[in-house]
Coordinates of C-alpha atoms in Angstrom, one line a residue:
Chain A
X393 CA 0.0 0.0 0.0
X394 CA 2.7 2.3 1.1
X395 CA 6.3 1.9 0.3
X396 CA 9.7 3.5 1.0
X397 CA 12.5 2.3 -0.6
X398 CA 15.9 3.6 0.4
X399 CA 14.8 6.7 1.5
X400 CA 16.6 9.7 2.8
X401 CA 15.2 13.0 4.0
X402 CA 17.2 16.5 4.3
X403 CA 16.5 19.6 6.2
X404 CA 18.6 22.5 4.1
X405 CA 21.8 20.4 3.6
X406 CA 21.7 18.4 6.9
X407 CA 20.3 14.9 6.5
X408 CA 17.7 13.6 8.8
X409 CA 17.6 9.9 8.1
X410 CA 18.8 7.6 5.3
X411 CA 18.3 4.6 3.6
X412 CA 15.0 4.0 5.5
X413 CA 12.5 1.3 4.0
X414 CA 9.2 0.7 5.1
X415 CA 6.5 -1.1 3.9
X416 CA 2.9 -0.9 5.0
X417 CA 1.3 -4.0 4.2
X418 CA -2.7 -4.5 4.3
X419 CA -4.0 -5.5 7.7
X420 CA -0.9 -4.6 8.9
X421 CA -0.1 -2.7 12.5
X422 CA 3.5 -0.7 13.1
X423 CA 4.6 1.3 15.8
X424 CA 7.0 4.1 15.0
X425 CA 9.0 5.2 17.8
X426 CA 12.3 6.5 18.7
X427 CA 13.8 10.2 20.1
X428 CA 12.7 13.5 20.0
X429 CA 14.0 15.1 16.9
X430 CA 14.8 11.5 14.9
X431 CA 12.2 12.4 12.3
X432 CA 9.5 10.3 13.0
X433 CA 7.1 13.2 11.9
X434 CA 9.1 13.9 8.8
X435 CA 9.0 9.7 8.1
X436 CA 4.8 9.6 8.3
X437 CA 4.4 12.8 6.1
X438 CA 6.8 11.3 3.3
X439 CA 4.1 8.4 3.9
X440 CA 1.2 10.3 3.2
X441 CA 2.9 12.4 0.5
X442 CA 2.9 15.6 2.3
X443 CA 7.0 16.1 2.2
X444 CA 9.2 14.7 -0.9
X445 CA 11.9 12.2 0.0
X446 CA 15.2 13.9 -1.1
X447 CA 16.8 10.5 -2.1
X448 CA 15.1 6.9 -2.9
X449 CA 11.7 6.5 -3.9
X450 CA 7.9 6.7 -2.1
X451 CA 5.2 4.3 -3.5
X452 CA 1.5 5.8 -2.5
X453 CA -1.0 3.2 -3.6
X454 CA 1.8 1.9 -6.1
X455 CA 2.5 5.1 -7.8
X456 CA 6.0 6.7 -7.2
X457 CA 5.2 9.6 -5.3
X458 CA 7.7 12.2 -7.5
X459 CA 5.3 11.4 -10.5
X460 CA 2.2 12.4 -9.1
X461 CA 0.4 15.7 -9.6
X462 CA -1.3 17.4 -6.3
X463 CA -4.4 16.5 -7.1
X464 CA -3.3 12.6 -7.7
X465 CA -1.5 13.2 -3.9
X466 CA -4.8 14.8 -2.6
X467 CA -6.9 12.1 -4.2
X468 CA -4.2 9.1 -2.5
X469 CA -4.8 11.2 0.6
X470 CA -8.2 9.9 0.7
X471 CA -7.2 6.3 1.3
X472 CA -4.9 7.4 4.1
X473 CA -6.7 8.9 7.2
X474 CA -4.2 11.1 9.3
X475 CA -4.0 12.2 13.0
X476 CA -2.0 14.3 13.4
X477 CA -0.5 15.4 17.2
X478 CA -2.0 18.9 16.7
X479 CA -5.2 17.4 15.2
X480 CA -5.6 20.2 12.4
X481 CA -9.1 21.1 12.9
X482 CA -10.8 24.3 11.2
X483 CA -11.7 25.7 14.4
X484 CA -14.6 28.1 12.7
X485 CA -16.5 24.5 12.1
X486 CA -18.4 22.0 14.5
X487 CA -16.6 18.9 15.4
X488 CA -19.3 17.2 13.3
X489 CA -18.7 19.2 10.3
X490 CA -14.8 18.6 10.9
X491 CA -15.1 14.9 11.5
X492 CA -17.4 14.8 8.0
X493 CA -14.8 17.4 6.5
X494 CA -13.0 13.9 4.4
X495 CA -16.6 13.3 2.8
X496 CA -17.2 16.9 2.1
X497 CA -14.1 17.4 -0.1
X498 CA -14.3 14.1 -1.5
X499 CA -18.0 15.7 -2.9
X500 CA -19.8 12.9 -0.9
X501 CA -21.2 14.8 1.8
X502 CA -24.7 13.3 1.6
X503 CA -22.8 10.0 3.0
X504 CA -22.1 12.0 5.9
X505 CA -25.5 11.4 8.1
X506 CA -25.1 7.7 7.3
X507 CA -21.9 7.4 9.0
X508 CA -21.4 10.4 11.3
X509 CA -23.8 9.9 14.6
X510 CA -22.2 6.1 14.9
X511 CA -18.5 7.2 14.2
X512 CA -19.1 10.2 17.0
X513 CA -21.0 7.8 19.2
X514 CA -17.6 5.0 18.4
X515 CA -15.3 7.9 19.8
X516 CA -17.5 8.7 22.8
X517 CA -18.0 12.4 21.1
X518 CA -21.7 12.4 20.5
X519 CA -23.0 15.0 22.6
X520 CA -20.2 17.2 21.3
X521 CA -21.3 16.8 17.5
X522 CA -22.0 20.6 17.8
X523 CA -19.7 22.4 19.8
X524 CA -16.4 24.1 18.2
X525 CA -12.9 22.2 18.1
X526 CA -11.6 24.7 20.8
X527 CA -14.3 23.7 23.3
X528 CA -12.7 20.4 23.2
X529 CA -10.3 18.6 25.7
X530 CA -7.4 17.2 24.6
X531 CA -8.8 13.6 24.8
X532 CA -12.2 14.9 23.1
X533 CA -9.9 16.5 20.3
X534 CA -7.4 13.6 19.4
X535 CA -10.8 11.3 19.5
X536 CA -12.3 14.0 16.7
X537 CA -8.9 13.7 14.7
X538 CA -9.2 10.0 14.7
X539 CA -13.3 10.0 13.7
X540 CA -12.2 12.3 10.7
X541 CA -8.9 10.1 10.0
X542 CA -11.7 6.9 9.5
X543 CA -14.6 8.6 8.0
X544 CA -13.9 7.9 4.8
X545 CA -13.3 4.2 5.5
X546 CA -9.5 4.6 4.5
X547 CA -7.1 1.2 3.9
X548 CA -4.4 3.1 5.8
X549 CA -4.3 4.7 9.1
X550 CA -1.3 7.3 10.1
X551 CA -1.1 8.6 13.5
X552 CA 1.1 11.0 14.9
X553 CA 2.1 10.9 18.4
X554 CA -2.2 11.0 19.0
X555 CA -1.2 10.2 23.1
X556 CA 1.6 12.7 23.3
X557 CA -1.1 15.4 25.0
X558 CA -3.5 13.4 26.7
X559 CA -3.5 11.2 29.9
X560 CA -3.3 7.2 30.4
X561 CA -6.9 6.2 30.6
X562 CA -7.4 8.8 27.4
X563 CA -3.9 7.3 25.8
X564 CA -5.4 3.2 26.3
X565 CA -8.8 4.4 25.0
X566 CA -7.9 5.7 21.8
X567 CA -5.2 2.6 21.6
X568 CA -8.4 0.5 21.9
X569 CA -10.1 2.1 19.3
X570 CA -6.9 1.9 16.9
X571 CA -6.7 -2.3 17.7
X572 CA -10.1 -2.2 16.6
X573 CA -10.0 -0.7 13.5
X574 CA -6.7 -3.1 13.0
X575 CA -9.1 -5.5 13.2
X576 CA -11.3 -4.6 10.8
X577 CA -8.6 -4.9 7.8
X578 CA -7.4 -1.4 8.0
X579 CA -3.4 -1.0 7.8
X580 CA -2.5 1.4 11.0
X581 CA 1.0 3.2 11.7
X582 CA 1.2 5.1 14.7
X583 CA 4.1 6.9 16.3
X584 CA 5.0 7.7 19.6
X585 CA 7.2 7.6 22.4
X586 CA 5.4 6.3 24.4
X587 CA 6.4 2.6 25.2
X588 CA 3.9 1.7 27.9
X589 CA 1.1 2.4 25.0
X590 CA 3.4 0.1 22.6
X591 CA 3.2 -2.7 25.7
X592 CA 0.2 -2.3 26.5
X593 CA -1.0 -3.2 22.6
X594 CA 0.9 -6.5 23.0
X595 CA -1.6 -7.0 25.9
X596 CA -4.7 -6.5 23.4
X597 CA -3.4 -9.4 21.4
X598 CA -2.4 -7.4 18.2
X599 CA 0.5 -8.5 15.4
X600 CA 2.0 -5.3 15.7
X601 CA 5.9 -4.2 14.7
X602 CA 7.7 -2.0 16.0
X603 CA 9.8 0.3 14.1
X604 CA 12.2 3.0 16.1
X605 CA 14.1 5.7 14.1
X606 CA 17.3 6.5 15.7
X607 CA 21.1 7.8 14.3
X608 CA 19.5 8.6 11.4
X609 CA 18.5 4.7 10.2
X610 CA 15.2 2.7 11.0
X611 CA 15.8 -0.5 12.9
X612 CA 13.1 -3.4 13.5
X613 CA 12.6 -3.2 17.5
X614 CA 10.7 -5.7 19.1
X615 CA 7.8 -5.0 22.5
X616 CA 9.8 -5.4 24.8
X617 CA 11.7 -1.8 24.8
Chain B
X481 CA -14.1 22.1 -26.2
X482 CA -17.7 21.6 -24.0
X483 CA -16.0 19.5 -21.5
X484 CA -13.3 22.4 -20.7
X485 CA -15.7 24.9 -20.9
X486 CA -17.6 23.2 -18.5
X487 CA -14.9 22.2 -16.4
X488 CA -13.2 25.8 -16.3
X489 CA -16.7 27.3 -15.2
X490 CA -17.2 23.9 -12.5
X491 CA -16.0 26.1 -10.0
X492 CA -19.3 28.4 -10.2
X493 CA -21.2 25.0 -8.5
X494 CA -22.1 25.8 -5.9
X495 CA -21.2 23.6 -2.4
X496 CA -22.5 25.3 0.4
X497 CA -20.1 23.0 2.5
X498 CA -17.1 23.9 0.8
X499 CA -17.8 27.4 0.8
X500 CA -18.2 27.0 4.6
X501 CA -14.2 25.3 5.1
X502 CA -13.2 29.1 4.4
X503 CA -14.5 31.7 7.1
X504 CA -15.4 34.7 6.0
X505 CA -12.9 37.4 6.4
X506 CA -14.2 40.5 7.0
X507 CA -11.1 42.9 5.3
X508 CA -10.9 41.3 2.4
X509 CA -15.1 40.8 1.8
X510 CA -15.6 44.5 2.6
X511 CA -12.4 45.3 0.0
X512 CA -14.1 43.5 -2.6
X513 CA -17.8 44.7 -2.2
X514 CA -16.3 48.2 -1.7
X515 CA -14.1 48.2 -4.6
X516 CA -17.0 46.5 -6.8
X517 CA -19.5 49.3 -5.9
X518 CA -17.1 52.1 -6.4
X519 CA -15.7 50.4 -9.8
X520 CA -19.0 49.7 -11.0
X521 CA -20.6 53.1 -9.9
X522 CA -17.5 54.8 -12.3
X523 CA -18.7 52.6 -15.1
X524 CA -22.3 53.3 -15.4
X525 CA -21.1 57.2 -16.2
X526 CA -18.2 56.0 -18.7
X527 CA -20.7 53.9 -20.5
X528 CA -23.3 56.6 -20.5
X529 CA -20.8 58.7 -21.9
X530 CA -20.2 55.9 -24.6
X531 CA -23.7 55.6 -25.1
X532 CA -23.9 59.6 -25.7
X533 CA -21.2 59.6 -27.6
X534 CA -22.2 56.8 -29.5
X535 CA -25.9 58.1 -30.4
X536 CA -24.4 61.7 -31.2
X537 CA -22.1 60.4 -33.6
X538 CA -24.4 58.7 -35.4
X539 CA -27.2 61.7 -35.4
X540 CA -24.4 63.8 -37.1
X541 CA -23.2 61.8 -39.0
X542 CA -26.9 60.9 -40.8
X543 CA -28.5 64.4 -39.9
X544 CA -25.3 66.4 -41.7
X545 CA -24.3 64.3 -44.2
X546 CA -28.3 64.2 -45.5
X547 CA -28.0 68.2 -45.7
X548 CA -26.3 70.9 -46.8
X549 CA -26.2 74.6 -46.9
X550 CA -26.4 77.1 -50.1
X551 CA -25.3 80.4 -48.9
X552 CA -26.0 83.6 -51.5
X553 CA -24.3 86.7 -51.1
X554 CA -25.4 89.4 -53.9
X555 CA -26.4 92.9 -54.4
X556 CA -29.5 93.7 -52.5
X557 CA -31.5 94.0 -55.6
X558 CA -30.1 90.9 -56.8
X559 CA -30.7 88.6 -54.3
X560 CA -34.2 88.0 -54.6
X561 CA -33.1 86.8 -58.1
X562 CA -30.6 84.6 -57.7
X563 CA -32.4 82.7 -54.4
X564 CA -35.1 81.8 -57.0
X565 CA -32.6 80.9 -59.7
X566 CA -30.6 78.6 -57.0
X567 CA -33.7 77.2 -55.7
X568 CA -35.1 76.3 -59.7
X569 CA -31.2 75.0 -60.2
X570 CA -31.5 72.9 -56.8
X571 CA -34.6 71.4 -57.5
X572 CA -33.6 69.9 -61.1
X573 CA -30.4 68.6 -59.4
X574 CA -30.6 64.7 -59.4
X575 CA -30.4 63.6 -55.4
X576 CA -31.6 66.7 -54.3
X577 CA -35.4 66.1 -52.2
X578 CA -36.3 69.6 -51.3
X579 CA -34.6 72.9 -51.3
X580 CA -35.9 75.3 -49.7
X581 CA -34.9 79.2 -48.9
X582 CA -35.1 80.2 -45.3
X583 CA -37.0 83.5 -44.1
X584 CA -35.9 86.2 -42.3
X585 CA -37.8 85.0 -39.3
X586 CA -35.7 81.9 -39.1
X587 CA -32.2 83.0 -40.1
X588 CA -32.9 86.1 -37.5
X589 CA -33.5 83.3 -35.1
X590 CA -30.0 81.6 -36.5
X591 CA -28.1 84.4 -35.3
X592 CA -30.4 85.4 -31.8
X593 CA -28.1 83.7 -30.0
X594 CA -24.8 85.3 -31.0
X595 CA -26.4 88.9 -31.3
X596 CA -29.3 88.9 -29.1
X597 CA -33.2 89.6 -30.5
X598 CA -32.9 92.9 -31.7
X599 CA -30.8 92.8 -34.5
X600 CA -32.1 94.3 -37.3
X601 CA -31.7 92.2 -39.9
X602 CA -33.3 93.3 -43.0
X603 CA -31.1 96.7 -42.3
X604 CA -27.9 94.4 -42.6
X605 CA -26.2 92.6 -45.9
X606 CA -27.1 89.3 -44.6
X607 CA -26.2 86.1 -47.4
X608 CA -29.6 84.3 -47.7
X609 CA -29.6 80.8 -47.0
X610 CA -31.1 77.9 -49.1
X611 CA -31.5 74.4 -46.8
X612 CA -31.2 71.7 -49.1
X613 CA -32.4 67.9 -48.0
X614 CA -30.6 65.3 -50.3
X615 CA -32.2 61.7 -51.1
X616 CA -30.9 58.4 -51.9
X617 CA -27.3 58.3 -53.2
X618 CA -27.3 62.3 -53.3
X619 CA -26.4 64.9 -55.4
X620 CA -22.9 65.1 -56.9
X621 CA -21.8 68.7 -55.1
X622 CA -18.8 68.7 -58.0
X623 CA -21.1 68.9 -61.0
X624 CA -23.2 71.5 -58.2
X625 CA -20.7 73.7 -57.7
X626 CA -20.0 74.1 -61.1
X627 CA -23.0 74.7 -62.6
X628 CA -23.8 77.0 -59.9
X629 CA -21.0 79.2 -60.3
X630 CA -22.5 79.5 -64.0
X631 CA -26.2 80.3 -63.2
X632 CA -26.0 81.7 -59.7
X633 CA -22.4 83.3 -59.3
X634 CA -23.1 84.9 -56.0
X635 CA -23.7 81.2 -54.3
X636 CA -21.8 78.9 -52.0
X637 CA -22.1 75.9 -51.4
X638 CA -21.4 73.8 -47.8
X639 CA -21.7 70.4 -47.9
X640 CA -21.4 70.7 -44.1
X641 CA -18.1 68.4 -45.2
X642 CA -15.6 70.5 -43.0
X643 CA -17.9 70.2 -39.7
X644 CA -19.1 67.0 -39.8
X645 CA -15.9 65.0 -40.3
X646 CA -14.5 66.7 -36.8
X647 CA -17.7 66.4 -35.1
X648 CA -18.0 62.9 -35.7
X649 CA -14.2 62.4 -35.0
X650 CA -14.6 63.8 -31.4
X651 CA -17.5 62.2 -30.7
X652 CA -16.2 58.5 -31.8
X653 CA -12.7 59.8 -29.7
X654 CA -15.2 60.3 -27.1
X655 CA -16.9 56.9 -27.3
X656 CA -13.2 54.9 -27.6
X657 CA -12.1 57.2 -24.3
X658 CA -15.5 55.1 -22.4
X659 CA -14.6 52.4 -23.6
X660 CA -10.8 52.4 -22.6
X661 CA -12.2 53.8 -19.1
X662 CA -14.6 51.0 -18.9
X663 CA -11.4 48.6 -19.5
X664 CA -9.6 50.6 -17.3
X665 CA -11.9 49.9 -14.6
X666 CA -12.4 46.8 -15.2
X667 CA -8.6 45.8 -15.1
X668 CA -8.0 48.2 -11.9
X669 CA -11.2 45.8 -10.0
X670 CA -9.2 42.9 -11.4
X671 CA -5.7 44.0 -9.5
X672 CA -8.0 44.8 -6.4
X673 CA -10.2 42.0 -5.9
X674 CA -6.7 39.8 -6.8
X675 CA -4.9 41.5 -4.2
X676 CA -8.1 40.6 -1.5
X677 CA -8.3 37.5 -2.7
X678 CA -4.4 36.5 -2.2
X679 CA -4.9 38.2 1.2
X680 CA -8.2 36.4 1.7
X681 CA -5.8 33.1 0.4
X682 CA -2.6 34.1 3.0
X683 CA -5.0 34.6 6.2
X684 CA -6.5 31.3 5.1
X685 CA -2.8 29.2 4.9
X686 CA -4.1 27.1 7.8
X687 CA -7.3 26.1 6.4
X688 CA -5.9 25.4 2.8
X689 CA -3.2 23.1 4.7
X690 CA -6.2 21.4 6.5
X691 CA -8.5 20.7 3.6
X692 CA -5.7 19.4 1.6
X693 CA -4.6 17.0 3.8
X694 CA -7.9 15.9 3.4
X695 CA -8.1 15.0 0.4
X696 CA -9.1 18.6 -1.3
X697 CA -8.0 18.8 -5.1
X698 CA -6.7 22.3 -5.7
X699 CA -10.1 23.1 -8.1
X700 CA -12.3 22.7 -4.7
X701 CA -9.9 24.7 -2.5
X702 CA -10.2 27.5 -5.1
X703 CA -13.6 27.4 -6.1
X704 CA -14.8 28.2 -2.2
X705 CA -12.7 31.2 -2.8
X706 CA -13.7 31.8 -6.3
X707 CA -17.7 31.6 -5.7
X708 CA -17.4 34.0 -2.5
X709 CA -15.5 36.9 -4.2
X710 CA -17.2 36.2 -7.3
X711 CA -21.0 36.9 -4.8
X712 CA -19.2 39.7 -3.3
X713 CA -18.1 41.2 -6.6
X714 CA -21.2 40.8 -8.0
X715 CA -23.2 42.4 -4.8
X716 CA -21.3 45.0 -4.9
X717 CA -21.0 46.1 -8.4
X718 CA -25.0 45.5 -7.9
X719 CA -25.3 48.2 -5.5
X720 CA -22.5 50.3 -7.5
X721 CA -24.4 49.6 -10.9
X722 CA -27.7 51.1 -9.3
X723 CA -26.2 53.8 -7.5
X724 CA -24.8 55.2 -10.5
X725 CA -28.1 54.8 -13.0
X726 CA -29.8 56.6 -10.5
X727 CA -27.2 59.4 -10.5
X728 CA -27.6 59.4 -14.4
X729 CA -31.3 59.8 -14.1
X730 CA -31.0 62.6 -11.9
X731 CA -28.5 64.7 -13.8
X732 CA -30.3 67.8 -15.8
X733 CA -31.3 66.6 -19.0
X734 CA -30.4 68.1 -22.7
X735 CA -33.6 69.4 -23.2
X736 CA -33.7 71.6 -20.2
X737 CA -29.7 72.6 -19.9
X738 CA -29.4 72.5 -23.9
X739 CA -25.3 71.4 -23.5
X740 CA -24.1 68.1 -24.6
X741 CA -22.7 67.0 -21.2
X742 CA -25.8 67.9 -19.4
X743 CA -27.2 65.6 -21.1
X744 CA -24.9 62.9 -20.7
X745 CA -28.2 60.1 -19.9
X746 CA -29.0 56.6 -21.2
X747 CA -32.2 56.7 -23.4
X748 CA -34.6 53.7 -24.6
X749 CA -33.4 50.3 -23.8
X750 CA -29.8 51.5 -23.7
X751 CA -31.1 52.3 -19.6
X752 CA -31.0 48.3 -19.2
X753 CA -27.0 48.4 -20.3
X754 CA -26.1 49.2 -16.9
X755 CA -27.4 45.5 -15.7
X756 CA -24.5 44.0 -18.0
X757 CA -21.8 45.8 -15.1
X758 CA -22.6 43.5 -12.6
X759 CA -22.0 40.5 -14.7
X760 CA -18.8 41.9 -16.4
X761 CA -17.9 42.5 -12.3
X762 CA -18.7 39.2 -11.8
X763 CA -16.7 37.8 -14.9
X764 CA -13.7 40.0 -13.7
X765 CA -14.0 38.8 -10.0
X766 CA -14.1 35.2 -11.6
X767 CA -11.1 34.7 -13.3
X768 CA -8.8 37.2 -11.0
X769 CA -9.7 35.1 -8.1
X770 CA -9.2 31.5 -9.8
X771 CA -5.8 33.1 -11.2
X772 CA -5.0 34.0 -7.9
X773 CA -5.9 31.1 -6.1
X774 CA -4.2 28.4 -8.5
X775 CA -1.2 30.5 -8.4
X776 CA -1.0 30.4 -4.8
X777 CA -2.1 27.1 -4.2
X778 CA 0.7 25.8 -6.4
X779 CA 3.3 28.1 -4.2
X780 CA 2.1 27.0 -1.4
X781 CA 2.7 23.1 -2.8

């Protein structure tokens, strides 16, 4: 689904990692860890085609990402639901309009009532359908962020650091949900640095790899870090 | 050629939703309905003036060109003579429809405005005046002239040649000038409602960032921008439009002032010609927005 193939990112002249491949295989579940500053942010957007890989070659969907036009990106976008640490809401809309925000611009917002009062309900955000992204907790928001990442029934899931501002019960809840859409056939990548949340997946009986980025290479780690 | 058509103007379709990722910003929205108004208001009088122009150029171009002048300057106790000769001459003259001499009454009332009523005219050696109407093709002033100058030596004839070729030249310079100002207006909204709508397009960086991660093609991002300036421009220039006709309507008319700016006005259906400003607004506001925002989207790639 998505593929990296010796790939090397550079921040003006300074290199950030090399040689990094990655494959995101259906039904698959990874865990992206490893320090502050390694460029584990950097790594998910070359996998959702937001940042070009300055050496070695990104496959979105099979097509090398330095081929495709914008619009082809925007369009591979919508098989790749993103949550993103910061969530990225339009804070002038509901959270329902947010969370139905993937449908809208896919011009298939009349699909939104089917799905929209379970997926809030899934993420425990139905009475908050109406309120404004700001109104939010931190729990409420990164819930929102992962109810607009699935919306659109995407194969892929990317998640950035979605615990990194919320607390433990928050952290295992949104874990839960993640397993479950694992389990459902969608492909999930999530990083953090948070290892208890990495154990603690083991626990829910999920096939998941871990991946850490550190000295500028990606090494196969396994749950016991 | 259809399909591109149709999918250059696809923008235009309206999607409430879409239009609703972008909040309204109030600088740029009150730039562009402003700016619109203003613009638009300026256009009504520049196409009136065109309009004028237009009509006037036309009216002397017809009106002169179908008449001309025989002027007879003689001996008092000739004259009588040769307006009767000139008249007998005129009316065998192939293309000629009527000639006829004018009375004292109406060439004292020629001159009343230069010398005022009191002018005693039949004291004065005043050249009598012959109006002569031509028909179809008319008359061939060559072969006039010279046979005049045979039968009727004291006579002149104006072909009203000399004014009407500067008349009509000023008044078509005048209806070009309306039409550059109307282009000039219209290019002047362009560079204003392009500069709100990449201000409208920077305060909005987040938002584009948002929708495009997404999954918002370029063509959707813009068009929320394109349909909302595209409204405002087309509000505005409304508002402007109607201003303005209403400001021609109340300006003095010919007939009362008598001057040819006075009665600078929109007559018959030309009064509808100010509904085309809003849509030319709106055509402007159309494609300096979707240049704008495809230019900036792609920078901001």
């Amino acid at each position: 689904m998505i593929e990296l193939d010796r790939v090397a990112y550079s921040y003006g002249g300074a290199e950030l990692f090399s040689n990094v491949s990655l494959t995101l295989a259906p039904g698959s579940f990874q865990f992206l860890t490893g320090p502050s500053g390694a460029g584990k942010t950097t790594l998910l957007k070359l996998c959702y085609g937001e940042l070009v890989a300055t050496a070695g070659h990104v496959r979105l969907f099979g097509k090398n990402v330095r081929e495709l036009q914008r619009d082809d990106i925007a369009l591979s976008r919508r098989n790749i639901g993103v949550v993103h640490q910061d969530c990225q809401f339009l804070d002038h809309l509901s959270v329902a309009e947010n969370v139905a925000l993937p449908l809208t611009v896919a011009g298939r917002a009349d699909e939104a009532s089917e799905y929209l009062e379970d997926l809030l309900s899934w993420v425990g955000l139905r009475n908050q359908a109406g309120q404004r992204p700001p109104e939010l907790s931190g729990g409420e928001r990164q819930r929102a962020a992962l109810a607009r990442a699935v919306i659109i029934s995407p194969d892929v899931i990317i998640a950035d650091e979605p615990t990194g501002n919320i607390d433990w019960e928050m952290s295992q809840r949104l874990l839960k949900l993640l397993v479950e859409l694992n389990r459902m056939g969608k492909t999930i990548l999530l990083a953090t640095h948070d290892l208890n949340l990495i154990r603690q997946a083991s626990k829910m009986q999920v096939q998941a790899r871990v991946l850490r980025l550190m000295n500028q290479r990606l090494h196969v780690a396994g749950v016991d870090l | 050629m259809i399909a591109v058509i149709r999918r250059y103007f696809s923008m235009l379709a309206g999607d409430p939703l879409a239009d609703r990722s972008v909040p309204p910003t109030g600088f740029t929205a009150n730039l562009t309905v402003f700016t619109s108004g203003a613009m638009a208001f300026l256009a009504v009088f520049a196409l009136a003036l065109g309009l004028a122009a237009g009509q006037l150029a036309d009216r002397w171009a017809s009106e002169l060109a179908r008449t001309s002048t025989l002027r007879i300057s003689a001996p008092a106790d000739q004259l009588d003579a040769q307006v009767a000769a000139a008249v007998n001459l005129l009316e065998t003259t192939p293309g000629v429809a009527s000639a006829r001499a004018l009375d004292m009454a109406e060439q004292q009332a020629l001159l009343e405005p230069w010398f005022g009523p009191d002018l005693p005219i039949d004291t004065l050696p005043i050249p009598r005046l012959i109006e002569v109407v031509e028909e179809g093709a008319g008359y061939d002033a060559t072969g006039l002239r010279a046979r005049l100058q045979a039968e009727v030596p004291g006579a002149i004839l104006d072909d009203h040649t000399r004014w009407r070729e500067p008349l009509v030249a000023a008044a078509d310079r005048l209806r070009l000038l309306s039409i550059l100002s109307i282009a000039l207006i219209a290019t002047a909204t362009a560079a204003m409602i392009t500069l709100a709508a990449n201000a409208a397009l920077a305060a909005n960086a987040q938002v584009i960032k948002v929708m495009r991660l997404v999954g918002a093609r370029d063509i959707y991002i813009a068009g929320a921008f394109v349909r909302r300036f595209t409204i405002r421009a087309f509000g505005g220039s409304a508002i402007g439009a109607l201003a303005g006709t209403l400001a021609v309507l109340l300006l003095p008319s010919s007939d009362v002032a008598g001057g040819f700016l006075t009665g600078l006005s929109f007559s018959g259906a030309s009064w509808f010609a100010p509904a085309s400003i809003p849509l030319l607004a709106a055509v402007v506001a159309f494609l300096a927005t979707r240049s704008a925002a495809l230019r900036t989207l792609r920078a901001l790639s």
